[in-house]
Amino acid sequence: MSVTNLLDNWAEVRHFHPIDDKPHDPYKWAMSIDLDACIGCNACAVACYAENNLPVVGREKFQHGQVMHWMRIERYWNEDDREFPDQGAEFLPMMCQQCEAAPCETVCPVGATNHTQDGLNSQIYNRCIGSRYCSANCPYKVRYFNWYDYPTTDNVWPAEMNYQLNPDVTVRGKGVMEKCTFCVQRLRAAEVTAKGEGRIVREGEVQTACQQSCPTNAISFGNLVDPESRVYKQWKAQQVDLAKDEQEKDKQEGGSDLRGYRILEDLRTYPSVMYLERVRESAV
Amino acid sequence: MKDIREDIAWAKINQDVMKSLENPRPMYWVILFFAALVLAVGIGCEVYQYRTGMGVANLDNPHVWGLYIGTFIFWIGMSHSGTLLSAILHLMHADWRKPIYRFAEAMTTFSLMTAGLFVLMHLGRLWQFYYAVPYPNERWAWPNFQSPLIWDAMAMFTYLSSSVLFLFIGMIPDIAIARDNMHSGWRKKLYTLLALGWEGTDRQWRNFRMTYLTVACFLIPLAVSVHSIVASDFAVSQQPGWHVTSFPPYFVAGALYSGCAAIITLFIILRYVFKFEDYMTLPILKKVVRLTFAIAMVWTYLNCVEFASVWYSHDAASKGVLIQKMTGAYAPFWWAMIFCGSIVPLIFAVKRFQTNIPVIFATSLLMNLGMWLERWMIVSPTFSHGYYPWTWDHDQWPSMIQWGIVFGSFGWFTLLFMVFCKMFPSVSMYEVKEMVYHRSLHLKQNGTPVEQTVEQGVH
Amino acid sequence: MIDSEFDRRDFLKVLGWGGAAVALSGCGNTSIEDGKETIVSYVQAKDYVIPGVAVYFNSTCAQCDAGCSITGKIREGRVLKLEGNPESPINKGRLCGLGQASVQHHYNPDRVREPLLRQGDKGEAISWEKAYGLINEKLSGVKGEEIAFITGDVSGHQKVLLGNYMDSLGSKNHFVYEAAAPAVVRAANLKAYGVEMPRYRIDKAKVVLSFGADFLGTWVSPVHFAQQYAAFRKGVDGQRGVLIQAESKMTLTGANADRWLAVRPGTEGILALGIINALGIATGDVAQLVKDYDKARVSRDTGVEPSHIDKIAAILRLRSPSLVLAGSAAEGYVHGMQNAEAINLLNYVLGNVGKTIESPVSVPFPQLAPSKGNTASLKRLNDDLAAGKYKVLFNIATNPVFTAPASYKFGDSMAKAGFKVAFAHYLDETALQADLVLPLDSEMEDWGTHVPEYLTETAQINIQQPLMERLHANTRGMGDILLALVKQRKPEEYKAFDDYYGYLRGAMLQNKGALGGAEKDDDNFWNDTLSNGIVKLSGPSSALSGKADVAGLKLPAPREADKEYPLRLIASVTSNLRDGRHTNQPWIQESPDPLTTIVWDSWIEMHPKKAAELGIVEGDIVKVTSRTGSISAQVYVFPGIHPEAVSIPIGRGHEAMGRYAKGYGVNPFSIMDSVFESTTGELAMHETNVNIAKTGQRVIVVKDEGPVGGKQMGARIAVSRSTDQVDLSKEV
Amino acid sequence: MSKRHLLALYGDFDQAEAVVKELRNTKITGFDVNDDMIVKSPIEHPEVEKFLGEKPVYVQWFTLIGAVIGGSLGFLGISSAQANFFMQMKGGKPIVPLPANFVLTYELFILGGVYITVLGFLICSGLPAKRSPLYNAKVSVDNIGILVKAEEAAVAVLKAIFAKHQAIEIQEEAGK
């Protein structure tokens, strides 16, 4: 601690928006999910349970809304009053949107949730005191609180079932908040390997668990500042700008024929997940 | 009717008040017993919750806060009237506050302590609460000063410690009286210690007056800021129903309101239990009742402002929350809040009821209930009906554990308050003497009672 | 594909090495008691354990019969997570939720750990020697025809070994039973195309018209079809494939359709003929057949609006090739075969045969090819058992007591067999009734080969190898048990094989040339085989030989409403639960049903109109009564179902099996009437008629969706647009 | 030279005022009216201060200093805690966010003000104090007490003045 340090840091980090200067160098992890490809099969959600040591809370606690699915598949119906949902349902995988201006980050009293240089919204479990303010302030409600001490709860991980726990991921005890991490354990491993080889992580080198399992390849994940990445190309093609709360294409007269959008974008959370609208055939 | 008799002997004042430290009515012990019982239940629930996890409160994932935070705001709000009576009315020279401000100030302190408890027991990891304290630790990790919860903690700490100091300083002359009149024993030693050697010298009084005035000046903005910051917990967030600019004044008005209602309740209880009929007189009660009525109307107005601004905004989500409050699962509670908070105080508009103790007592309890409901209705409906319809959750009700802890807090407060009132003079003796002195002086000079002018000063 | 070359090479590096290690140690098949293992420091542990580093082995998923290849992540000798094996043309690196959950099958705390011998109501743990001895003893003097075997789909060398054992016993009574298999469609396909399962090319089709084939959720090979579907939706030059689904109860596939048609139960064939009629391009016999099926009549019979029939006919005419699929919704009736035939006829009329319906490949080793399960076999077995024909019954990992309609009284029939041996993972309903329970290894401990029923680009043999040591010392692989049993009969012929691993390796090496390893030495070939997890073969493809044969195709008029039992019960198969063999895996229980989002319980789907008519709201407990029996369950008001039908998913309602399965939900088989498809004798799963009575109880349905259900309440969350507002060709 | 204490009690403020006036106007050797007289009263009595003459009060200076120190140290402390050590990056917010820090600065401003004021009160009024040699509990009831300290020679004169104004009671420190 020194005054010079103070002044230096103050001058350097007084940016109002992380994307205004260059913290996203060399990584900004982002996702895009094609709702037209998503079939709602739940493979991603189960893969997430397997990868991230999510507890199975059981019927009673599920009923009390204490389920811990970091990734949930939502099923929407068309809202007009037709007799049958004759254009099917719309499935939407929802997990932490890793907002660039995350409402959860600023309100945590102990700084247990912070932004990382590679654009993630990270949760520090052992710093968390469980005030749950972050969840209260999350518009997407994708944060999950450990209402009980699941590791010691009956039939969550009974003998042998605990052998499945992924040693790369913390098993969370009671009283801490958790959420989708974009499989940060995989990202770190890849980043470190790449650093050792003097390069950055290449496209396709790292996958999140949900992306890896998705049978229809609806989820793409990658480095948004790498022009080679599929995510970059998709965001670019859909003209979705991470740093905007309203996209240029949406301001056009008559809308655009692009289907990229971000959920609750107008709240200025700047989510890192772009969704592609579901499409339905107009001829039938 | 005079708010206090001028001919009351100063020695009698001492005697009467000192008596409250010795032998209250049996009702005192009854109240104490029930308070302890309720507290024991609350402690039991908290121990269970601490050991098992917050899930036993039946909170859930979108609905992460519940009665705890609602009741927390309630207690914080309640603290504000102590400051209103002791500081604001002090600056306004409304000297009818003098017999009653001491217990109001004590109420401030203890309700703040109760509110603090809620902050703690609401934590998922209570045992790590000190992470939120900016203490220099080996990791040099500080709390997040951006968080309104840290503002809250800071404001509450400031408010609590300032209130304790304010209460204590204002009490020094009375502790000296207690010291002089208490038969020897541990209590005499305690009073001797706490009186700090006060003897009422001219130098002490001079500095005392200045200090009291200064601290009072600080307390007023502090009290306003405390509840504004509590309001910021909600207003600074971006949830529908919370993200409202008018929340800070709305909260402050609500705080004064619930505090005044609580003062009326406690006024009536203390008056009976400690036989303070000569000091906590009906005319003073009438003034408090009128004050409460006025604040109730201010609150009602701000309520309407809030609804109107939501209603005429284009924010569908906020509107949805409001409609949900009015018509959804919470509707009975919401309408009960409107009834208790805005309709019930209209009774006070009837002059006949302004001095009718049973009516006032019942009304004050209802208003307290209404204000408690108000806090719950601020917290819960937003959780059950946020931006994200998929996670709406209209059927989540507090468990018995949650209720137990909430009730336990009332026991805790009552216990602390009642013990305080028996340990320390809950009527300010020296100030009642001042009041009597000024009244008699006034009477001597122009033969008219002062009541009228004072009243104008208040309203 | 996202997987870059880099990724793949990395995989292989580990795998090649890992596979070698397995071959050397025979992981999972030596036990400490054998004295073949040496105590070593953990830092110099087995070759396949590097502390702190994950190694990967390839194997095959056994959760369903699609035969997806998996790659298991193993750390410190424990399997942690499964991914799809990118080398497999079936699943191309992807894996469904059910597959992910198979680790929970492996680590399940309720697995059977010792051979159990029935002593009254209890099971007594006995040694394997004693168990084998007992079987030998009980078989002595029993004639071959008095011995029956019931299995699920079985293929590969286990099938060979099973066949050898049966031969040695002289038994020909092999009943292959699958509760939810497309057996009627297979028969109809055989008639129409000359093969049971042609190769469907959803990815080549521009329009897919599916009559209840839930190919994204449960049908045949869902992960494979989902990948085809993804390509189909991307389309060529931005022309996106169009999916039309006609069924009485919305399936996962139906939920993804561009147009979902609620068809009156049982009238799928009529709709198919109506569409042929509307197409107006049929000639000859076909034209003759469909001439009565004009729009008005079809619309009246099926409940599908005439405008929809027109639009579908128009788009089918316009966009070619298309693909028409017949699925479980069509086949579950007495006239299921007719339905399926009428639907297959559409493919002929549209000229899809040969374009999107291709001739399938098959494995050049017919002895390894799968025995395909159906429900008619169970019916036969049940009749035989009831008649007291069998003295000894071997049940290999099936659970017919749970999945047979209650009217079979399968438990009672089974009791008539003198000695019942169950090869089981769990003490499920059927194993509980056995006299001897033999605990099976999980698929992550066992050796084996599998030939998927539905092959894709190439013929392939899937290798199943242990991903870790046995979790419980006293479980055995199916192959090992069969080998031990067959050795009892023919000790000389099998004495060369210590265990099934040896047998399997020997059998594979014997055919090294045919398996593509002619130029490799034995060890290299074997190691490569294990590390690949798949042996790809160029198998013969059976040509499509069928023709549009309309002889005997006659569809009954829609059923008149039954006064006493006015509603159709559709016992639906959901993608999570399938036939209920995975219900004890908690991820499966807690994974919300995609359409209703209900977890941990059964429900009755009912159309809002019907519910309103009966005064029922969500969460009401109703009593569903059929001619066979009645059950009570919670109602979920669901728009995606025909008002004349109600639906209960199968798979829940276990009375045994384990802590996560027992006592959750109800089993619709317990009220299913014994009605059979007229041609194939398959159980007609949709022919049960029921009535519904309120019980007056109401519960909160345990589900993921909120109180407003699938509404967005004006929020812009899940957004949809129609194809005329989008230009997919611009996309990445 | 030893001094002795005398305490006279009066039941009436007017009498006490008269006594003080007389003490002021009378030259008594061995007694300085400004240094050796303390007036004790049961209530905060403006009249007492009036007849004793205006005396300066310094508490407000403590207040000023406290508030300024509280506010400025608060802001600097918080900002340096944010900008030094582990920076907590918050998406969309600067590391040193001024609005948030102003709120805390405000609180610390008040906190400093109140604490130092109270400290100032204790210093200025000499509390906690040793009890004075002569004290009568009646001062805390309704009497006004005049405590004087005088040399032996002046005691008698003072006594006379007290008695002249009808003191209720005159207490005298025992001679050495």
PDB file of N, CA and C in Angstrom, chain B residues 262-312:
ATOM      1  N   ALA B 262     -45.534   3.013  17.741  1.00  0.00           N
ATOM      2  CA  ALA B 262     -44.918   2.235  18.808  1.00  0.00           C
ATOM      3  C   ALA B 262     -44.796   3.069  20.065  1.00  0.00           C
ATOM      4  N   ILE B 263     -44.521   4.364  19.898  1.00  0.00           N
ATOM      5  CA  ILE B 263     -44.417   5.227  21.082  1.00  0.00           C
ATOM      6  C   ILE B 263     -45.740   5.267  21.822  1.00  0.00           C
ATOM      7  N   ILE B 264     -46.821   5.355  21.048  1.00  0.00           N
ATOM      8  CA  ILE B 264     -48.132   5.381  21.702  1.00  0.00           C
ATOM      9  C   ILE B 264     -48.335   4.092  22.497  1.00  0.00           C
ATOM     10  N   THR B 265     -48.014   2.978  21.876  1.00  0.00           N
ATOM     11  CA  THR B 265     -48.193   1.691  22.557  1.00  0.00           C
ATOM     12  C   THR B 265     -47.388   1.675  23.849  1.00  0.00           C
ATOM     13  N   LEU B 266     -46.117   2.018  23.717  1.00  0.00           N
ATOM     14  CA  LEU B 266     -45.250   1.934  24.887  1.00  0.00           C
ATOM     15  C   LEU B 266     -45.641   2.977  25.932  1.00  0.00           C
ATOM     16  N   PHE B 267     -46.035   4.138  25.448  1.00  0.00           N
ATOM     17  CA  PHE B 267     -46.521   5.204  26.339  1.00  0.00           C
ATOM     18  C   PHE B 267     -47.588   4.641  27.270  1.00  0.00           C
ATOM     19  N   ILE B 268     -48.578   3.997  26.648  1.00  0.00           N
ATOM     20  CA  ILE B 268     -49.711   3.512  27.438  1.00  0.00           C
ATOM     21  C   ILE B 268     -49.265   2.411  28.394  1.00  0.00           C
ATOM     22  N   ILE B 269     -48.376   1.569  27.911  1.00  0.00           N
ATOM     23  CA  ILE B 269     -47.914   0.481  28.779  1.00  0.00           C
ATOM     24  C   ILE B 269     -47.120   1.045  29.957  1.00  0.00           C
ATOM     25  N   LEU B 270     -46.163   1.922  29.660  1.00  0.00           N
ATOM     26  CA  LEU B 270     -45.317   2.455  30.727  1.00  0.00           C
ATOM     27  C   LEU B 270     -46.129   3.253  31.733  1.00  0.00           C
ATOM     28  N   ARG B 271     -47.029   4.049  31.198  1.00  0.00           N
ATOM     29  CA  ARG B 271     -47.874   4.876  32.050  1.00  0.00           C
ATOM     30  C   ARG B 271     -48.572   4.006  33.071  1.00  0.00           C
ATOM     31  N   TYR B 272     -49.044   2.856  32.615  1.00  0.00           N
ATOM     32  CA  TYR B 272     -49.741   1.978  33.529  1.00  0.00           C
ATOM     33  C   TYR B 272     -48.749   1.263  34.439  1.00  0.00           C
ATOM     34  N   VAL B 273     -47.745   0.643  33.848  1.00  0.00           N
ATOM     35  CA  VAL B 273     -46.878  -0.239  34.610  1.00  0.00           C
ATOM     36  C   VAL B 273     -46.108   0.524  35.672  1.00  0.00           C
ATOM     37  N   PHE B 274     -45.630   1.705  35.322  1.00  0.00           N
ATOM     38  CA  PHE B 274     -44.802   2.441  36.272  1.00  0.00           C
ATOM     39  C   PHE B 274     -45.557   3.577  36.962  1.00  0.00           C
ATOM     40  N   LYS B 275     -46.829   3.610  36.823  1.00  0.00           N
ATOM     41  CA  LYS B 275     -47.681   4.611  37.486  1.00  0.00           C
ATOM     42  C   LYS B 275     -47.210   6.031  37.168  1.00  0.00           C
ATOM     43  N   PHE B 276     -47.050   6.288  35.902  1.00  0.00           N
ATOM     44  CA  PHE B 276     -46.563   7.595  35.478  1.00  0.00           C
ATOM     45  C   PHE B 276     -47.695   8.532  35.076  1.00  0.00           C
ATOM     46  N   GLU B 277     -48.860   8.329  35.662  1.00  0.00           N
ATOM     47  CA  GLU B 277     -50.009   9.103  35.214  1.00  0.00           C
ATOM     48  C   GLU B 277     -49.785  10.612  35.314  1.00  0.00           C
ATOM     49  N   ASP B 278     -48.986  11.044  36.269  1.00  0.00           N
ATOM     50  CA  ASP B 278     -48.777  12.482  36.448  1.00  0.00           C
ATOM     51  C   ASP B 278     -47.870  13.083  35.385  1.00  0.00           C
ATOM     52  N   TYR B 279     -47.089  12.233  34.752  1.00  0.00           N
ATOM     53  CA  TYR B 279     -46.090  12.758  33.816  1.00  0.00           C
ATOM     54  C   TYR B 279     -46.474  12.457  32.379  1.00  0.00           C
ATOM     55  N   MET B 280     -46.831  11.198  32.172  1.00  0.00           N
ATOM     56  CA  MET B 280     -47.295  10.852  30.827  1.00  0.00           C
ATOM     57  C   MET B 280     -48.786  11.126  30.797  1.00  0.00           C
ATOM     58  N   THR B 281     -49.100  12.390  30.657  1.00  0.00           N
ATOM     59  CA  THR B 281     -50.495  12.777  30.818  1.00  0.00           C
ATOM     60  C   THR B 281     -51.261  12.643  29.508  1.00  0.00           C
ATOM     61  N   LEU B 282     -52.553  12.667  29.646  1.00  0.00           N
ATOM     62  CA  LEU B 282     -53.391  12.529  28.451  1.00  0.00           C
ATOM     63  C   LEU B 282     -53.152  13.643  27.428  1.00  0.00           C
ATOM     64  N   PRO B 283     -52.984  14.898  27.879  1.00  0.00           N
ATOM     65  CA  PRO B 283     -52.720  15.936  26.860  1.00  0.00           C
ATOM     66  C   PRO B 283     -51.459  15.655  26.052  1.00  0.00           C
ATOM     67  N   ILE B 284     -50.441  15.086  26.699  1.00  0.00           N
ATOM     68  CA  ILE B 284     -49.231  14.749  25.936  1.00  0.00           C
ATOM     69  C   ILE B 284     -49.547  13.631  24.946  1.00  0.00           C
ATOM     70  N   LEU B 285     -50.288  12.652  25.436  1.00  0.00           N
ATOM     71  CA  LEU B 285     -50.688  11.555  24.553  1.00  0.00           C
ATOM     72  C   LEU B 285     -51.448  12.106  23.353  1.00  0.00           C
ATOM     73  N   LYS B 286     -52.307  13.085  23.670  1.00  0.00           N
ATOM     74  CA  LYS B 286     -53.107  13.674  22.599  1.00  0.00           C
ATOM     75  C   LYS B 286     -52.208  14.306  21.541  1.00  0.00           C
ATOM     76  N   LYS B 287     -51.144  14.958  22.025  1.00  0.00           N
ATOM     77  CA  LYS B 287     -50.229  15.572  21.071  1.00  0.00           C
ATOM     78  C   LYS B 287     -49.542  14.514  20.216  1.00  0.00           C
ATOM     79  N   VAL B 288     -49.134  13.444  20.868  1.00  0.00           N
ATOM     80  CA  VAL B 288     -48.480  12.375  20.098  1.00  0.00           C
ATOM     81  C   VAL B 288     -49.458  11.788  19.093  1.00  0.00           C
ATOM     82  N   VAL B 289     -50.691  11.625  19.549  1.00  0.00           N
ATOM     83  CA  VAL B 289     -51.705  11.054  18.665  1.00  0.00           C
ATOM     84  C   VAL B 289     -51.905  11.948  17.450  1.00  0.00           C
ATOM     85  N   ARG B 290     -51.952  13.257  17.703  1.00  0.00           N
ATOM     86  CA  ARG B 290     -52.144  14.172  16.565  1.00  0.00           C
ATOM     87  C   ARG B 290     -50.939  14.135  15.627  1.00  0.00           C
ATOM     88  N   LEU B 291     -49.773  14.082  16.237  1.00  0.00           N
ATOM     89  CA  LEU B 291     -48.562  13.989  15.436  1.00  0.00           C
ATOM     90  C   LEU B 291     -48.598  12.723  14.566  1.00  0.00           C
ATOM     91  N   THR B 292     -48.993  11.628  15.201  1.00  0.00           N
ATOM     92  CA  THR B 292     -49.071  10.365  14.487  1.00  0.00           C
ATOM     93  C   THR B 292     -50.061  10.451  13.336  1.00  0.00           C
ATOM     94  N   PHE B 293     -51.164  11.095  13.631  1.00  0.00           N
ATOM     95  CA  PHE B 293     -52.174  11.231  12.584  1.00  0.00           C
ATOM     96  C   PHE B 293     -51.600  11.981  11.386  1.00  0.00           C
ATOM     97  N   ALA B 294     -50.905  13.050  11.703  1.00  0.00           N
ATOM     98  CA  ALA B 294     -50.329  13.844  10.608  1.00  0.00           C
ATOM     99  C   ALA B 294     -49.357  12.996   9.796  1.00  0.00           C
ATOM    100  N   ILE B 295     -48.499  12.251  10.512  1.00  0.00           N
ATOM    101  CA  ILE B 295     -47.504  11.448   9.794  1.00  0.00           C
ATOM    102  C   ILE B 295     -48.188  10.333   8.998  1.00  0.00           C
ATOM    103  N   ALA B 296     -49.256   9.794   9.586  1.00  0.00           N
ATOM    104  CA  ALA B 296     -49.990   8.750   8.875  1.00  0.00           C
ATOM    105  C   ALA B 296     -50.502   9.280   7.546  1.00  0.00           C
ATOM    106  N   MET B 297     -50.937  10.521   7.568  1.00  0.00           N
ATOM    107  CA  MET B 297     -51.463  11.079   6.324  1.00  0.00           C
ATOM    108  C   MET B 297     -50.334  11.346   5.330  1.00  0.00           C
ATOM    109  N   VAL B 298     -49.184  11.775   5.864  1.00  0.00           N
ATOM    110  CA  VAL B 298     -48.023  11.959   4.981  1.00  0.00           C
ATOM    111  C   VAL B 298     -47.665  10.628   4.334  1.00  0.00           C
ATOM    112  N   TRP B 299     -47.661   9.596   5.149  1.00  0.00           N
ATOM    113  CA  TRP B 299     -47.319   8.259   4.642  1.00  0.00           C
ATOM    114  C   TRP B 299     -48.314   7.825   3.570  1.00  0.00           C
ATOM    115  N   THR B 300     -49.589   8.071   3.876  1.00  0.00           N
ATOM    116  CA  THR B 300     -50.617   7.682   2.915  1.00  0.00           C
ATOM    117  C   THR B 300     -50.409   8.404   1.589  1.00  0.00           C
ATOM    118  N   TYR B 301     -50.069   9.681   1.726  1.00  0.00           N
ATOM    119  CA  TYR B 301     -49.831  10.465   0.517  1.00  0.00           C
ATOM    120  C   TYR B 301     -48.661   9.881  -0.285  1.00  0.00           C
ATOM    121  N   LEU B 302     -47.574   9.579   0.434  1.00  0.00           N
ATOM    122  CA  LEU B 302     -46.400   9.058  -0.273  1.00  0.00           C
ATOM    123  C   LEU B 302     -46.688   7.690  -0.888  1.00  0.00           C
ATOM    124  N   ASN B 303     -47.499   6.924  -0.188  1.00  0.00           N
ATOM    125  CA  ASN B 303     -47.949   5.643  -0.736  1.00  0.00           C
ATOM    126  C   ASN B 303     -48.634   5.868  -2.078  1.00  0.00           C
ATOM    127  N   CYS B 304     -49.563   6.824  -2.057  1.00  0.00           N
ATOM    128  CA  CYS B 304     -50.304   7.115  -3.293  1.00  0.00           C
ATOM    129  C   CYS B 304     -49.358   7.579  -4.380  1.00  0.00           C
ATOM    130  N   VAL B 305     -48.392   8.415  -3.995  1.00  0.00           N
ATOM    131  CA  VAL B 305     -47.424   8.900  -4.983  1.00  0.00           C
ATOM    132  C   VAL B 305     -46.714   7.712  -5.616  1.00  0.00           C
ATOM    133  N   GLU B 306     -46.327   6.777  -4.754  1.00  0.00           N
ATOM    134  CA  GLU B 306     -45.592   5.628  -5.282  1.00  0.00           C
ATOM    135  C   GLU B 306     -46.471   4.847  -6.268  1.00  0.00           C
ATOM    136  N   PHE B 307     -47.697   4.585  -5.847  1.00  0.00           N
ATOM    137  CA  PHE B 307     -48.577   3.817  -6.734  1.00  0.00           C
ATOM    138  C   PHE B 307     -48.805   4.570  -8.033  1.00  0.00           C
ATOM    139  N   ALA B 308     -49.039   5.869  -7.890  1.00  0.00           N
ATOM    140  CA  ALA B 308     -49.342   6.649  -9.090  1.00  0.00           C
ATOM    141  C   ALA B 308     -48.154   6.655 -10.038  1.00  0.00           C
ATOM    142  N   SER B 309     -46.960   6.804  -9.461  1.00  0.00           N
ATOM    143  CA  SER B 309     -45.815   6.886 -10.365  1.00  0.00           C
ATOM    144  C   SER B 309     -45.573   5.541 -11.034  1.00  0.00           C
ATOM    145  N   VAL B 310     -45.890   4.464 -10.327  1.00  0.00           N
ATOM    146  CA  VAL B 310     -45.779   3.151 -10.972  1.00  0.00           C
ATOM    147  C   VAL B 310     -46.856   3.013 -12.036  1.00  0.00           C
ATOM    148  N   TRP B 311     -48.043   3.435 -11.638  1.00  0.00           N
ATOM    149  CA  TRP B 311     -49.182   3.206 -12.515  1.00  0.00           C
ATOM    150  C   TRP B 311     -49.051   3.954 -13.822  1.00  0.00           C
ATOM    151  N   TYR B 312     -48.524   5.175 -13.750  1.00  0.00           N
ATOM    152  CA  TYR B 312     -48.444   5.974 -14.954  1.00  0.00           C
ATOM    153  C   TYR B 312     -47.115   5.807 -15.680  1.00  0.00           C
TER     154      TYR B 312
END
